[in-house]
mmCIF file of C-alpha atoms in Angstrom:
data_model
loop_
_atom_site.group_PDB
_atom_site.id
_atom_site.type_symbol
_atom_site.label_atom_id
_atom_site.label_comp_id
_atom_site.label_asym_id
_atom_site.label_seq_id
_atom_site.Cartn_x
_atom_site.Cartn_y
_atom_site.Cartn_z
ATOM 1 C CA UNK Z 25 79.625 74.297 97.409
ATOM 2 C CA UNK Z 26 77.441 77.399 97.819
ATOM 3 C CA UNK Z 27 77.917 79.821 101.006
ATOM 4 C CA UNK Z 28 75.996 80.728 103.476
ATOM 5 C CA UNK Z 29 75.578 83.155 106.025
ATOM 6 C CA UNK Z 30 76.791 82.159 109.771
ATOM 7 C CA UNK Z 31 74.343 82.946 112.222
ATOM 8 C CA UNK Z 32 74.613 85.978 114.383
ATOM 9 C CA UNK Z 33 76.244 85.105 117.682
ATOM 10 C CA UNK Z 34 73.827 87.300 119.959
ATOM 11 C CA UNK Z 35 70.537 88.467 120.003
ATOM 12 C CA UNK Z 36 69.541 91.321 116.929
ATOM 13 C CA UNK Z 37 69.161 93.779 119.645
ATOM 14 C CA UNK Z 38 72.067 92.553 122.163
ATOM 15 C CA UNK Z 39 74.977 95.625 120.751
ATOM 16 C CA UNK Z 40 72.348 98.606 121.756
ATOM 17 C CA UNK Z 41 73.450 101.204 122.534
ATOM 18 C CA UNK Z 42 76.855 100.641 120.146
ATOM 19 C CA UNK Z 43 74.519 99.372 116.861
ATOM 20 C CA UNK Z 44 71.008 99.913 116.723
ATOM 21 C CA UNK Z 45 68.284 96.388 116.061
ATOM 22 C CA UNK Z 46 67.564 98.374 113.214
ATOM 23 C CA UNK Z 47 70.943 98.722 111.586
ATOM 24 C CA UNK Z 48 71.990 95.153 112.567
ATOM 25 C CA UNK Z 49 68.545 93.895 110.728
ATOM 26 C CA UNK Z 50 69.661 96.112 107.491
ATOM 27 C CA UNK Z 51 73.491 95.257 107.732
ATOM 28 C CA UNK Z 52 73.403 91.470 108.530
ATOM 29 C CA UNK Z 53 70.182 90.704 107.856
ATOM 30 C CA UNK Z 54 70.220 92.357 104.318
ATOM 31 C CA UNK Z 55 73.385 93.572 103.202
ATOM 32 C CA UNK Z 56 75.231 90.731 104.105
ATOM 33 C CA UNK Z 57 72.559 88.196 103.115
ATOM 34 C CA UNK Z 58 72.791 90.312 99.308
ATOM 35 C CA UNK Z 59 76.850 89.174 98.856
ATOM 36 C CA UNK Z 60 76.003 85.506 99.849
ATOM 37 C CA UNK Z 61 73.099 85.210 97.522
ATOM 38 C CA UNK Z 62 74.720 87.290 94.705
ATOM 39 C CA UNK Z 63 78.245 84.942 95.076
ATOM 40 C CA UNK Z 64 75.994 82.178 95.111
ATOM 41 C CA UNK Z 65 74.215 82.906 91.531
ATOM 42 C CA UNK Z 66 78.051 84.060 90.452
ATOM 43 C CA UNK Z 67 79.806 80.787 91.168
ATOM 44 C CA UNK Z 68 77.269 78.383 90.243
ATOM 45 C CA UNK Z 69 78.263 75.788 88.117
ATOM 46 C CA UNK Z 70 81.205 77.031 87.737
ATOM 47 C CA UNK Z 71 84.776 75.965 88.571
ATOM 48 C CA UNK Z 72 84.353 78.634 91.464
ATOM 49 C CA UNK Z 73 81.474 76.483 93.124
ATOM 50 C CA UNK Z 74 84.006 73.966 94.618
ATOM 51 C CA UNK Z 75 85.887 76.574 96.761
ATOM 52 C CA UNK Z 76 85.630 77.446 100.342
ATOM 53 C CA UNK Z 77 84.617 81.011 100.977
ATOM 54 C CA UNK Z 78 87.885 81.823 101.817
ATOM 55 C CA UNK Z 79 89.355 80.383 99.339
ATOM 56 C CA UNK Z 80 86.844 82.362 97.014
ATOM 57 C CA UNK Z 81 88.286 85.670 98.599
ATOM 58 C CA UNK Z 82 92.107 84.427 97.755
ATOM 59 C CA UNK Z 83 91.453 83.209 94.143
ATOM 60 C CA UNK Z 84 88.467 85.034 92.704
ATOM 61 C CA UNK Z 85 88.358 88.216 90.974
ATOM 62 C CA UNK Z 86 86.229 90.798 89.578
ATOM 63 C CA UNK Z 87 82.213 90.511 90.910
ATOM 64 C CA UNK Z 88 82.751 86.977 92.267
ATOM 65 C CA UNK Z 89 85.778 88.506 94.534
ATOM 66 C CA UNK Z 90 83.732 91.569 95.851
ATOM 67 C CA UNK Z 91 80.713 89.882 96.732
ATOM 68 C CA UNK Z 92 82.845 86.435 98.589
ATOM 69 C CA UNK Z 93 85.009 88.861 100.340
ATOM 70 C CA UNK Z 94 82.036 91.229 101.473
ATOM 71 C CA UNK Z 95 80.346 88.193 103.136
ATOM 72 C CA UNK Z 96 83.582 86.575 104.255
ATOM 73 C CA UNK Z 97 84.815 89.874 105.730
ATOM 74 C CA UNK Z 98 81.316 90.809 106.973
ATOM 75 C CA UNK Z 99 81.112 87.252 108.815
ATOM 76 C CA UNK Z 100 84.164 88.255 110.199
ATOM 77 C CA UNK Z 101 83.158 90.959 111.764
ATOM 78 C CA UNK Z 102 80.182 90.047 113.108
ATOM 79 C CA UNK Z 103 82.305 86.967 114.496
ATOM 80 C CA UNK Z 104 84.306 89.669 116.180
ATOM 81 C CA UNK Z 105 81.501 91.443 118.716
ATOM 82 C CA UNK Z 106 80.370 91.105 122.107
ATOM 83 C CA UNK Z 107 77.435 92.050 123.543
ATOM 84 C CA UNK Z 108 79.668 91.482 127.062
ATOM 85 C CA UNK Z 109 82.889 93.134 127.785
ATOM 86 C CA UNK Z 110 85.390 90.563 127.230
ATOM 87 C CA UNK Z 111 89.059 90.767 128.923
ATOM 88 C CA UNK Z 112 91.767 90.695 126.649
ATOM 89 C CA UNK Z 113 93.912 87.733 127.204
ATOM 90 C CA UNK Z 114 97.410 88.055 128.423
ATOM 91 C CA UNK Z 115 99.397 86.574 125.812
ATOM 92 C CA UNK Z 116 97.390 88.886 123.482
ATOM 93 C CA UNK Z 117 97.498 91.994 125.598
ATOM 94 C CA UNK Z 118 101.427 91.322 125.358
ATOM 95 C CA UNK Z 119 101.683 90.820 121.970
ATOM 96 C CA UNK Z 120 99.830 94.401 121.339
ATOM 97 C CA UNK Z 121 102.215 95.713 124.344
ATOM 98 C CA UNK Z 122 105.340 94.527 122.451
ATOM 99 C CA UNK Z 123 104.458 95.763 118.686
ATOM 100 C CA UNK Z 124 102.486 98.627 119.486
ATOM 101 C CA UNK Z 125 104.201 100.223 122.833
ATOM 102 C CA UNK Z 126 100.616 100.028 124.590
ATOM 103 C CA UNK Z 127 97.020 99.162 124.318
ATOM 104 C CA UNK Z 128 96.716 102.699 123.778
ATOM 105 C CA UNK Z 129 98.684 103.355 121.341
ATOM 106 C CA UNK Z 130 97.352 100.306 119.414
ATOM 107 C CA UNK Z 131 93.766 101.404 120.156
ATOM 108 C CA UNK Z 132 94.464 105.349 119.372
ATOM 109 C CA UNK Z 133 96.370 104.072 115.708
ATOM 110 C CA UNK Z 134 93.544 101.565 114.650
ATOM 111 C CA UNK Z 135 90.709 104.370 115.758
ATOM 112 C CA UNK Z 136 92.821 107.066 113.338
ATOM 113 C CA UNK Z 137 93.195 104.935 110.455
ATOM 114 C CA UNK Z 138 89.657 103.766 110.653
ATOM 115 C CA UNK Z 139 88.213 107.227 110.768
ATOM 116 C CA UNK Z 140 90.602 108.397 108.074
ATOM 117 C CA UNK Z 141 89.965 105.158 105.791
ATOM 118 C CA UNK Z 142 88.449 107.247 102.633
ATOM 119 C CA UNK Z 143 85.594 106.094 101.493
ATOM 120 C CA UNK Z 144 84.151 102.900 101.839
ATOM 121 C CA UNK Z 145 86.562 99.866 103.308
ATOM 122 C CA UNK Z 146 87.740 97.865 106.402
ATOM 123 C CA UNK Z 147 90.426 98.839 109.004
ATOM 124 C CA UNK Z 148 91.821 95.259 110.034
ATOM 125 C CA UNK Z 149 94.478 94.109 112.958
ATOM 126 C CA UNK Z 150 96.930 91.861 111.216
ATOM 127 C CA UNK Z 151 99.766 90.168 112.142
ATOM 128 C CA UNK Z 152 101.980 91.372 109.106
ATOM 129 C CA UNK Z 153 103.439 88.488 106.311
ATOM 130 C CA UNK Z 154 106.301 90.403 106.123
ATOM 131 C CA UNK Z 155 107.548 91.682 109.969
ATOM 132 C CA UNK Z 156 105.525 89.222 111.721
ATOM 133 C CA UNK Z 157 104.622 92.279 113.902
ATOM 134 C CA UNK Z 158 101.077 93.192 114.702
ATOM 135 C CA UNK Z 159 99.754 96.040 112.117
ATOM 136 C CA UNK Z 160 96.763 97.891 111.187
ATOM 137 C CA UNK Z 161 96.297 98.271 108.146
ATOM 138 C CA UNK Z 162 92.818 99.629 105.477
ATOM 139 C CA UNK Z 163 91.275 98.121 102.609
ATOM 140 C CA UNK Z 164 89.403 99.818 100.419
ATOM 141 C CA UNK Z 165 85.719 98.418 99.346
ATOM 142 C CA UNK Z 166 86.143 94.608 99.612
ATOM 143 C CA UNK Z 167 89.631 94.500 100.113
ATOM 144 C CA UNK Z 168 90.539 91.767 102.976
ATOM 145 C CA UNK Z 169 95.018 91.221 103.547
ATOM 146 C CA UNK Z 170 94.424 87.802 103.353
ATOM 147 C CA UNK Z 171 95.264 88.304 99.738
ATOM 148 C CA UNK Z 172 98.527 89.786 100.762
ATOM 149 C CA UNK Z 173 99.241 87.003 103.041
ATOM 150 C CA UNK Z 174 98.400 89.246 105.987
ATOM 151 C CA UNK Z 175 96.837 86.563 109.423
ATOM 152 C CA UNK Z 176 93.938 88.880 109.885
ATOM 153 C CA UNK Z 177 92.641 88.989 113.691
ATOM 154 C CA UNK Z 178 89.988 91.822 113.953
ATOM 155 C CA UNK Z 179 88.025 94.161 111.863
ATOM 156 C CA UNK Z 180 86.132 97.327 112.021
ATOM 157 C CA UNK Z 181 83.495 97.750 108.910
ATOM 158 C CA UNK Z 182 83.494 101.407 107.629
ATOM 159 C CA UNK Z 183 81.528 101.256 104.958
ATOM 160 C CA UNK Z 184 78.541 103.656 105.784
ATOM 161 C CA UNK Z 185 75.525 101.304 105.964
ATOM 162 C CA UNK Z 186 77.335 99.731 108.911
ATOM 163 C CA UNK Z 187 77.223 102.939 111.114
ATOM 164 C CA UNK Z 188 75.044 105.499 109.424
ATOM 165 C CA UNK Z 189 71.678 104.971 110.823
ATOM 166 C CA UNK Z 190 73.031 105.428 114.400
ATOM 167 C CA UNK Z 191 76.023 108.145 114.090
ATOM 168 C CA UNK Z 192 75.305 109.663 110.445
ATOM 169 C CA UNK Z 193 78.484 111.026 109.462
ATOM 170 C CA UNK Z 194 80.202 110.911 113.106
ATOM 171 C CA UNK Z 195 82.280 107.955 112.120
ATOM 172 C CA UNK Z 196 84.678 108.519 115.002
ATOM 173 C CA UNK Z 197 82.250 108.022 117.429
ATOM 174 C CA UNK Z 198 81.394 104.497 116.019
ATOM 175 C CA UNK Z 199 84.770 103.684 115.750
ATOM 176 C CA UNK Z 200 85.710 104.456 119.636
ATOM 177 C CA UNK Z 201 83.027 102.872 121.020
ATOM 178 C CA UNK Z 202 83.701 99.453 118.688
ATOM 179 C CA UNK Z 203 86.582 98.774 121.450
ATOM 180 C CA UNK Z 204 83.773 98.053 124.054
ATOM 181 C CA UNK Z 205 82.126 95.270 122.430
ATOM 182 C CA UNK Z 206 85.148 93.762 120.436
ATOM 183 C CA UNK Z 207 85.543 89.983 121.296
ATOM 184 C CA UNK Z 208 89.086 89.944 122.572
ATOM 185 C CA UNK Z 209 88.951 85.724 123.070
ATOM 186 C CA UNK Z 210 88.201 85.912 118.786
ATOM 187 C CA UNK Z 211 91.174 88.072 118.438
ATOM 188 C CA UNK Z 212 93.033 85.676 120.695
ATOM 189 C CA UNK Z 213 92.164 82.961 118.977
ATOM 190 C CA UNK Z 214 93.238 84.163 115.561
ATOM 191 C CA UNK Z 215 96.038 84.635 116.719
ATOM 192 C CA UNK Z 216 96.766 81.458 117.737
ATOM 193 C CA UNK Z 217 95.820 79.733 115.132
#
């Protein structure tokens, strides 16, 4: 079973000003398209080549794991965008409410540990295997916490290629303005499921 790249919910040029046509033609039209075809030529005919994508990013290791979990997690996050503002549902808003204290508090914790991830990586919400609780919590490179069990809901891509082009090194300001065009109904519906 080889893996493919999901297409792109809106319009190339639909998150302007958050992310440039030009950085979403580099990030999902070439980086991401890069992990699929390199997983592809990894896992064929192989034992690998019968497992789901996600099932890739729970099993795999080594070259095979970083380039299934790059696409996987970069599918993800394009999944989790919205060109329109999107309302955050109630049962979500009170989940956040509950582990976090307040939408603020959630929003000013995830946009601290995404600026301060080191490196290159991904600042996720999770709902935590262990508490249950809502978390946010950073991988580094490829890392995803579905391999920790972790039910992963949203995720912010840090890794410089996603945000250079428009903020250079201003990483912050990417992050902040990633809350206005985060699909809240996605979120919702990871949650649920």
């Amino acid at each position: 079973m080889s893996i493919s790249v999901n297409p792109l919910k809106f319009a190339a040029n639909a998150l302007e000003p958050f992310i440039s046509e030009k950085t979403i033609g580099f990030h999902y039209g070439k980086h991401l398209q890069n992990y699929v075809n390199t997983a592809n030529t990894l896992i064929k005919d192989t034992p690998l080549d019968s497992l789901s994508l996600i099932e890739l990013v729970k099993k795999a290791e080594g070259a095979v794991f970083n380039n299934a979990a790059q696409a996987y997690n970069h599918q993800f996050y394009f999944d989790g965008l919205s060109p329109q503002k999107v309302e955050i549902p109630a049962a979500l808003a009170e989940k956040i409410n509950s582990d976090f204290g307040s939408f603020e508090n959630f929003r000013n914790e995830f946009i601290t540990k995404a600026t301060g991830n080191f490196g290159s990586g991904w600042t996720w919400l999770v709902v935590d295997a262990k508490s249950g609780k809502l978390a946010v919590k950073n991988t580094s490179n490829a890392g995803n916490p579905i391999t920790e069990g972790d039910r992963i809901l949203l995720t912010i891509d840090v890794w410089e290629h996603a945000y250079y082009l428009d903020y250079q090194n201003l990483r912050k300001g990417y992050v902040e303005k990633f809350f206005d065009y985060v699909d809240w109904n996605f979120v919702n519906s990871n949650l649920n499921s």
